[in-house]
Amino acid sequence: MDKREPITTTNLGPVVSVLTWVIEASVIIAVGIKFTLSLIIPGKRNVEDAALFLATTSSIGFTIAISLAVPNGVGKHQETLSSDQLKPLQITLYAADIFLVLVLSCVQASVLIFLRDLTPSRAHRKWMEVVAGFIILFFIASFFAVIFPCHLPHVWQILGPHCVDQLAFWETFAAVNILIETTLVLFPILIVFPLRMNGARKAILISCFAARLIVIGSLGAQIYEAQRLWENVHDLSYHSWSYRLAVVLVQGLSIITACIPSIRNLLLSMESGMIQTGHLRLPSQNGAESEVPLDLITIGQISSNLSRNTDAQVTKPAASSMLGSDRI
C-alpha cells in the first residue's frame, strides 16, 4: 500500500492494511513472549510449540497476502479496477484464504495438544483424540476446498463465475470453527472444575482458556459480514473490506489467545522459583493441588536414605515431637 494513499469512502483498503499489520505485530509479540519464556525453561520443548510456530508463519503469510491485495482493489469499487489489478487481487486473496485455513487448524491443534498434556484423566484424553480426528478431517476438506475453489487452470479466479459458492463455503467454515472453538473452551472447564482448589484459582485457570470466546465472537462477525455480502455480490472488491477485517481478527486473535494459558503457567513457575522440566500437569480429582509438577519425597524415603548413609547419625524423634510435626 502506498503510505500516501488516503482513506476515503471509495477507498477503504488502507483501513484493512493498517489493522492487519497491527494485529500481526500483536501476534508476533505474544508468540515471541511465549517462545522466549519457553527457552528459559530447561528440558524438552513443548510439542504444541511446533504447531503454534506453523500457525505464526502462516499468519505472517496471510498478512503479506492481504497487504498485497489492498493496493490492487480491496475497498475499491470493482468497476474502477483494471485487468492488471484484478488478477493480482484475486491471486493474493486466494493465497490469504489458504493461509487462513492453515492458521486456524494449527492453532486448534496446538491448544488441543496443550490440553491433552494438562489433564491426567484418560476419559478426557479419549474425547480430545476424537476432537483431534474431527479437526484433521475438517482441515483436509477445507484445505482442498480453498486450493481448488475454481475450475482449472485458473483456480485463483475467485471473483469469477466458474467457482464454488465462496460465501456459502466461508459461512460453513466459520460455523464449524465456532463448534470447534466452543469445544476447546469447554474442555478446560471439565478439567479444572473437579480439582481440589479454591474457586478463585479455578476461575483464573478457566478464564485463561475462556479468552478464546473472543475468537468465537470474531467468527460470528465473519458470518455476519459474509451474509451482508449476499446483497452486494456485484461489487465484492469494495463491499468485502469489512469482511476482510473480520477475517483478520479471526486469525490474529486465535493465535494471541492460544498463548495466554502457556504464558501464565510459565510466569507462575518462574515466580515460584520452581522451574519444571516437562509439561505442566494438573492434579487428579483426588490428588494434591499443585501448579508445577515436583517429585514427591516422603519422610519414609528420607529416613531410608539416611539409614543407608553410614556417616549419618539418625536420632529417632520423641513421640511428642512426631505428634507436633503431624500437626504442621
PDB file of C-alpha atoms in Angstrom, residues 143-315:
ATOM      1  CA  PHE A 143      -7.757 -27.177   2.536  1.00  0.00           C
ATOM      2  CA  PHE A 144      -8.744 -28.872  -0.704  1.00  0.00           C
ATOM      3  CA  ALA A 145     -11.760 -26.570  -0.988  1.00  0.00           C
ATOM      4  CA  VAL A 146      -9.588 -23.430  -0.813  1.00  0.00           C
ATOM      5  CA  ILE A 147      -6.849 -24.920  -3.014  1.00  0.00           C
ATOM      6  CA  PHE A 148      -9.345 -25.696  -5.807  1.00  0.00           C
ATOM      7  CA  PRO A 149     -12.185 -23.172  -5.451  1.00  0.00           C
ATOM      8  CA  CYS A 150     -12.475 -22.626  -9.209  1.00  0.00           C
ATOM      9  CA  HIS A 151     -12.044 -24.562 -12.426  1.00  0.00           C
ATOM     10  CA  LEU A 152      -8.556 -25.456 -13.599  1.00  0.00           C
ATOM     11  CA  PRO A 153      -6.243 -23.943 -14.641  1.00  0.00           C
ATOM     12  CA  HIS A 154      -7.348 -20.612 -13.172  1.00  0.00           C
ATOM     13  CA  VAL A 155      -8.145 -21.813  -9.665  1.00  0.00           C
ATOM     14  CA  TRP A 156      -7.335 -18.353  -8.287  1.00  0.00           C
ATOM     15  CA  GLN A 157     -10.130 -16.518 -10.123  1.00  0.00           C
ATOM     16  CA  ILE A 158     -12.326 -16.388  -7.003  1.00  0.00           C
ATOM     17  CA  LEU A 159     -14.264 -13.367  -8.311  1.00  0.00           C
ATOM     18  CA  GLY A 160     -15.198 -15.205 -11.499  1.00  0.00           C
ATOM     19  CA  PRO A 161     -18.402 -17.120 -12.283  1.00  0.00           C
ATOM     20  CA  HIS A 162     -16.807 -20.586 -12.515  1.00  0.00           C
ATOM     21  CA  CYS A 163     -16.192 -21.186  -8.796  1.00  0.00           C
ATOM     22  CA  VAL A 164     -17.891 -22.836  -5.881  1.00  0.00           C
ATOM     23  CA  ASP A 165     -20.139 -20.573  -3.832  1.00  0.00           C
ATOM     24  CA  GLN A 166     -17.470 -18.727  -1.847  1.00  0.00           C
ATOM     25  CA  LEU A 167     -19.833 -17.030   0.593  1.00  0.00           C
ATOM     26  CA  ALA A 168     -21.648 -20.264   1.436  1.00  0.00           C
ATOM     27  CA  PHE A 169     -18.351 -22.056   1.949  1.00  0.00           C
ATOM     28  CA  TRP A 170     -16.912 -19.447   4.304  1.00  0.00           C
ATOM     29  CA  GLU A 171     -20.130 -19.250   6.305  1.00  0.00           C
ATOM     30  CA  THR A 172     -19.983 -23.014   6.788  1.00  0.00           C
ATOM     31  CA  PHE A 173     -16.268 -22.841   7.551  1.00  0.00           C
ATOM     32  CA  ALA A 174     -16.833 -20.230  10.269  1.00  0.00           C
ATOM     33  CA  ALA A 175     -19.799 -22.129  11.741  1.00  0.00           C
ATOM     34  CA  VAL A 176     -17.821 -25.367  12.078  1.00  0.00           C
ATOM     35  CA  ASN A 177     -14.923 -23.472  13.638  1.00  0.00           C
ATOM     36  CA  ILE A 178     -17.325 -21.960  16.173  1.00  0.00           C
ATOM     37  CA  LEU A 179     -18.232 -25.523  17.155  1.00  0.00           C
ATOM     38  CA  ILE A 180     -14.564 -26.483  17.480  1.00  0.00           C
ATOM     39  CA  GLU A 181     -13.671 -23.371  19.469  1.00  0.00           C
ATOM     40  CA  THR A 182     -16.619 -23.951  21.808  1.00  0.00           C
ATOM     41  CA  THR A 183     -15.290 -27.447  22.474  1.00  0.00           C
ATOM     42  CA  LEU A 184     -11.826 -26.036  23.224  1.00  0.00           C
ATOM     43  CA  VAL A 185     -13.399 -23.666  25.763  1.00  0.00           C
ATOM     44  CA  LEU A 186     -15.483 -26.406  27.420  1.00  0.00           C
ATOM     45  CA  PHE A 187     -12.608 -28.871  27.838  1.00  0.00           C
ATOM     46  CA  PRO A 188     -10.729 -26.716  30.406  1.00  0.00           C
ATOM     47  CA  ILE A 189     -13.935 -26.376  32.430  1.00  0.00           C
ATOM     48  CA  LEU A 190     -14.280 -30.162  32.559  1.00  0.00           C
ATOM     49  CA  ILE A 191     -10.613 -30.490  33.527  1.00  0.00           C
ATOM     50  CA  VAL A 192     -10.432 -27.776  36.187  1.00  0.00           C
ATOM     51  CA  PHE A 193     -13.881 -27.958  37.813  1.00  0.00           C
ATOM     52  CA  PRO A 194     -13.341 -31.282  39.689  1.00  0.00           C
ATOM     53  CA  LEU A 195      -9.929 -30.228  41.069  1.00  0.00           C
ATOM     54  CA  ARG A 196      -9.413 -29.635  44.770  1.00  0.00           C
ATOM     55  CA  MET A 197      -8.604 -25.943  44.717  1.00  0.00           C
ATOM     56  CA  ASN A 198     -10.447 -22.815  45.757  1.00  0.00           C
ATOM     57  CA  GLY A 199     -12.980 -21.190  43.466  1.00  0.00           C
ATOM     58  CA  ALA A 200     -10.859 -18.134  42.721  1.00  0.00           C
ATOM     59  CA  ARG A 201      -7.982 -20.196  41.332  1.00  0.00           C
ATOM     60  CA  LYS A 202     -10.404 -22.299  39.287  1.00  0.00           C
ATOM     61  CA  ALA A 203     -11.904 -19.138  37.841  1.00  0.00           C
ATOM     62  CA  ILE A 204      -8.455 -17.793  36.903  1.00  0.00           C
ATOM     63  CA  LEU A 205      -7.451 -21.031  35.176  1.00  0.00           C
ATOM     64  CA  ILE A 206     -10.716 -21.288  33.273  1.00  0.00           C
ATOM     65  CA  SER A 207     -10.614 -17.615  32.269  1.00  0.00           C
ATOM     66  CA  CYS A 208      -7.230 -18.138  30.586  1.00  0.00           C
ATOM     67  CA  PHE A 209      -8.848 -20.587  28.181  1.00  0.00           C
ATOM     68  CA  ALA A 210     -12.175 -18.731  28.070  1.00  0.00           C
ATOM     69  CA  ALA A 211     -10.326 -15.911  26.310  1.00  0.00           C
ATOM     70  CA  ARG A 212     -10.984 -17.929  23.158  1.00  0.00           C
ATOM     71  CA  LEU A 213     -14.580 -16.761  23.387  1.00  0.00           C
ATOM     72  CA  ILE A 214     -13.223 -13.678  21.619  1.00  0.00           C
ATOM     73  CA  VAL A 215     -12.348 -15.910  18.670  1.00  0.00           C
ATOM     74  CA  ILE A 216     -15.903 -17.249  18.637  1.00  0.00           C
ATOM     75  CA  GLY A 217     -17.186 -13.674  18.542  1.00  0.00           C
ATOM     76  CA  SER A 218     -14.875 -12.892  15.617  1.00  0.00           C
ATOM     77  CA  LEU A 219     -16.108 -15.959  13.747  1.00  0.00           C
ATOM     78  CA  GLY A 220     -19.647 -14.766  14.367  1.00  0.00           C
ATOM     79  CA  ALA A 221     -18.690 -11.404  12.875  1.00  0.00           C
ATOM     80  CA  GLN A 222     -17.250 -13.224   9.855  1.00  0.00           C
ATOM     81  CA  ILE A 223     -20.568 -14.998   9.282  1.00  0.00           C
ATOM     82  CA  TYR A 224     -22.465 -11.726   9.681  1.00  0.00           C
ATOM     83  CA  GLU A 225     -20.257  -9.903   7.181  1.00  0.00           C
ATOM     84  CA  ALA A 226     -20.453 -12.806   4.730  1.00  0.00           C
ATOM     85  CA  GLN A 227     -24.242 -12.691   4.859  1.00  0.00           C
ATOM     86  CA  ARG A 228     -24.162  -8.951   4.176  1.00  0.00           C
ATOM     87  CA  LEU A 229     -22.145  -9.624   1.010  1.00  0.00           C
ATOM     88  CA  TRP A 230     -25.054 -11.581  -0.497  1.00  0.00           C
ATOM     89  CA  GLU A 231     -26.671  -8.231  -1.242  1.00  0.00           C
ATOM     90  CA  ASN A 232     -23.538  -6.859  -2.939  1.00  0.00           C
ATOM     91  CA  VAL A 233     -22.129  -9.764  -4.953  1.00  0.00           C
ATOM     92  CA  HIS A 234     -21.849  -7.468  -7.957  1.00  0.00           C
ATOM     93  CA  ASP A 235     -19.160  -5.386  -6.202  1.00  0.00           C
ATOM     94  CA  LEU A 236     -17.287  -7.735  -3.869  1.00  0.00           C
ATOM     95  CA  SER A 237     -13.958  -5.919  -4.096  1.00  0.00           C
ATOM     96  CA  TYR A 238     -15.476  -2.860  -2.412  1.00  0.00           C
ATOM     97  CA  HIS A 239     -18.055  -4.288  -0.009  1.00  0.00           C
ATOM     98  CA  SER A 240     -15.813  -7.122   1.215  1.00  0.00           C
ATOM     99  CA  TRP A 241     -13.447  -4.774   3.070  1.00  0.00           C
ATOM    100  CA  SER A 242     -15.347  -5.215   6.370  1.00  0.00           C
ATOM    101  CA  TYR A 243     -15.467  -8.970   5.800  1.00  0.00           C
ATOM    102  CA  ARG A 244     -11.693  -8.977   5.394  1.00  0.00           C
ATOM    103  CA  LEU A 245     -11.375  -7.076   8.673  1.00  0.00           C
ATOM    104  CA  ALA A 246     -13.377  -9.796  10.430  1.00  0.00           C
ATOM    105  CA  VAL A 247     -11.126 -12.490   8.928  1.00  0.00           C
ATOM    106  CA  VAL A 248      -8.007 -10.580  10.047  1.00  0.00           C
ATOM    107  CA  LEU A 249      -9.360 -10.530  13.601  1.00  0.00           C
ATOM    108  CA  VAL A 250     -10.206 -14.246  13.481  1.00  0.00           C
ATOM    109  CA  GLN A 251      -6.733 -15.406  12.557  1.00  0.00           C
ATOM    110  CA  GLY A 252      -4.886 -12.930  14.783  1.00  0.00           C
ATOM    111  CA  LEU A 253      -6.962 -13.374  17.937  1.00  0.00           C
ATOM    112  CA  SER A 254      -6.861 -17.135  17.501  1.00  0.00           C
ATOM    113  CA  ILE A 255      -3.077 -17.134  17.923  1.00  0.00           C
ATOM    114  CA  ILE A 256      -2.943 -14.473  20.647  1.00  0.00           C
ATOM    115  CA  THR A 257      -5.498 -16.196  22.872  1.00  0.00           C
ATOM    116  CA  ALA A 258      -3.716 -19.528  22.407  1.00  0.00           C
ATOM    117  CA  CYS A 259      -0.611 -18.027  24.038  1.00  0.00           C
ATOM    118  CA  ILE A 260      -2.359 -16.798  27.194  1.00  0.00           C
ATOM    119  CA  PRO A 261      -2.552 -20.099  29.187  1.00  0.00           C
ATOM    120  CA  SER A 262       1.043 -21.054  28.398  1.00  0.00           C
ATOM    121  CA  ILE A 263       2.450 -17.623  29.267  1.00  0.00           C
ATOM    122  CA  ARG A 264       0.589 -17.598  32.577  1.00  0.00           C
ATOM    123  CA  ASN A 265       1.844 -21.054  33.593  1.00  0.00           C
ATOM    124  CA  LEU A 266       5.432 -20.235  32.647  1.00  0.00           C
ATOM    125  CA  LEU A 267       5.338 -16.985  34.619  1.00  0.00           C
ATOM    126  CA  LEU A 268       3.920 -18.785  37.650  1.00  0.00           C
ATOM    127  CA  SER A 269       6.648 -21.429  37.538  1.00  0.00           C
ATOM    128  CA  MET A 270       9.395 -18.796  37.426  1.00  0.00           C
ATOM    129  CA  GLU A 271       7.765 -16.630  40.062  1.00  0.00           C
ATOM    130  CA  SER A 272       7.640 -19.564  42.477  1.00  0.00           C
ATOM    131  CA  GLY A 273      11.282 -20.374  41.763  1.00  0.00           C
ATOM    132  CA  MET A 274      10.378 -23.884  40.645  1.00  0.00           C
ATOM    133  CA  ILE A 275      11.282 -24.459  37.000  1.00  0.00           C
ATOM    134  CA  GLN A 276       9.657 -27.524  35.530  1.00  0.00           C
ATOM    135  CA  THR A 277      11.463 -29.839  33.131  1.00  0.00           C
ATOM    136  CA  GLY A 278       8.405 -31.268  31.391  1.00  0.00           C
ATOM    137  CA  HIS A 279       4.813 -30.464  30.662  1.00  0.00           C
ATOM    138  CA  LEU A 280       2.520 -28.915  33.196  1.00  0.00           C
ATOM    139  CA  ARG A 281       0.130 -31.497  34.617  1.00  0.00           C
ATOM    140  CA  LEU A 282      -2.857 -30.663  36.759  1.00  0.00           C
ATOM    141  CA  PRO A 283      -3.631 -32.931  39.703  1.00  0.00           C
ATOM    142  CA  SER A 284      -6.338 -35.515  39.571  1.00  0.00           C
ATOM    143  CA  GLN A 285      -9.587 -35.025  41.396  1.00  0.00           C
ATOM    144  CA  ASN A 286      -8.290 -36.842  44.475  1.00  0.00           C
ATOM    145  CA  GLY A 287      -4.731 -35.578  44.213  1.00  0.00           C
ATOM    146  CA  ALA A 288      -2.961 -32.702  45.906  1.00  0.00           C
ATOM    147  CA  GLU A 289      -3.200 -29.297  44.328  1.00  0.00           C
ATOM    148  CA  SER A 290      -0.059 -28.185  42.556  1.00  0.00           C
ATOM    149  CA  GLU A 291       0.763 -25.776  39.766  1.00  0.00           C
ATOM    150  CA  VAL A 292       4.198 -27.246  38.983  1.00  0.00           C
ATOM    151  CA  PRO A 293       4.973 -30.986  38.883  1.00  0.00           C
ATOM    152  CA  LEU A 294       7.543 -31.899  41.530  1.00  0.00           C
ATOM    153  CA  ASP A 295       8.834 -35.306  42.599  1.00  0.00           C
ATOM    154  CA  LEU A 296       7.197 -36.231  45.901  1.00  0.00           C
ATOM    155  CA  ILE A 297       9.746 -37.178  48.556  1.00  0.00           C
ATOM    156  CA  THR A 298       8.172 -38.805  51.592  1.00  0.00           C
ATOM    157  CA  ILE A 299       9.546 -38.832  55.128  1.00  0.00           C
ATOM    158  CA  GLY A 300       9.962 -42.597  54.823  1.00  0.00           C
ATOM    159  CA  GLN A 301      12.201 -42.165  51.780  1.00  0.00           C
ATOM    160  CA  ILE A 302      14.321 -39.592  53.592  1.00  0.00           C
ATOM    161  CA  SER A 303      14.729 -41.894  56.601  1.00  0.00           C
ATOM    162  CA  SER A 304      15.589 -44.808  54.316  1.00  0.00           C
ATOM    163  CA  ASN A 305      18.244 -42.755  52.518  1.00  0.00           C
ATOM    164  CA  LEU A 306      19.727 -41.564  55.801  1.00  0.00           C
ATOM    165  CA  SER A 307      19.848 -45.079  57.237  1.00  0.00           C
ATOM    166  CA  ARG A 308      21.938 -46.212  54.280  1.00  0.00           C
ATOM    167  CA  ASN A 309      24.457 -43.455  54.933  1.00  0.00           C
ATOM    168  CA  THR A 310      26.948 -44.891  57.429  1.00  0.00           C
ATOM    169  CA  ASP A 311      28.344 -41.446  58.258  1.00  0.00           C
ATOM    170  CA  ALA A 312      24.986 -40.038  59.241  1.00  0.00           C
ATOM    171  CA  GLN A 313      23.657 -40.218  62.772  1.00  0.00           C
ATOM    172  CA  VAL A 314      19.900 -40.521  62.809  1.00  0.00           C
ATOM    173  CA  THR A 315      18.106 -39.882  66.072  1.00  0.00           C
TER     174      THR A 315
END
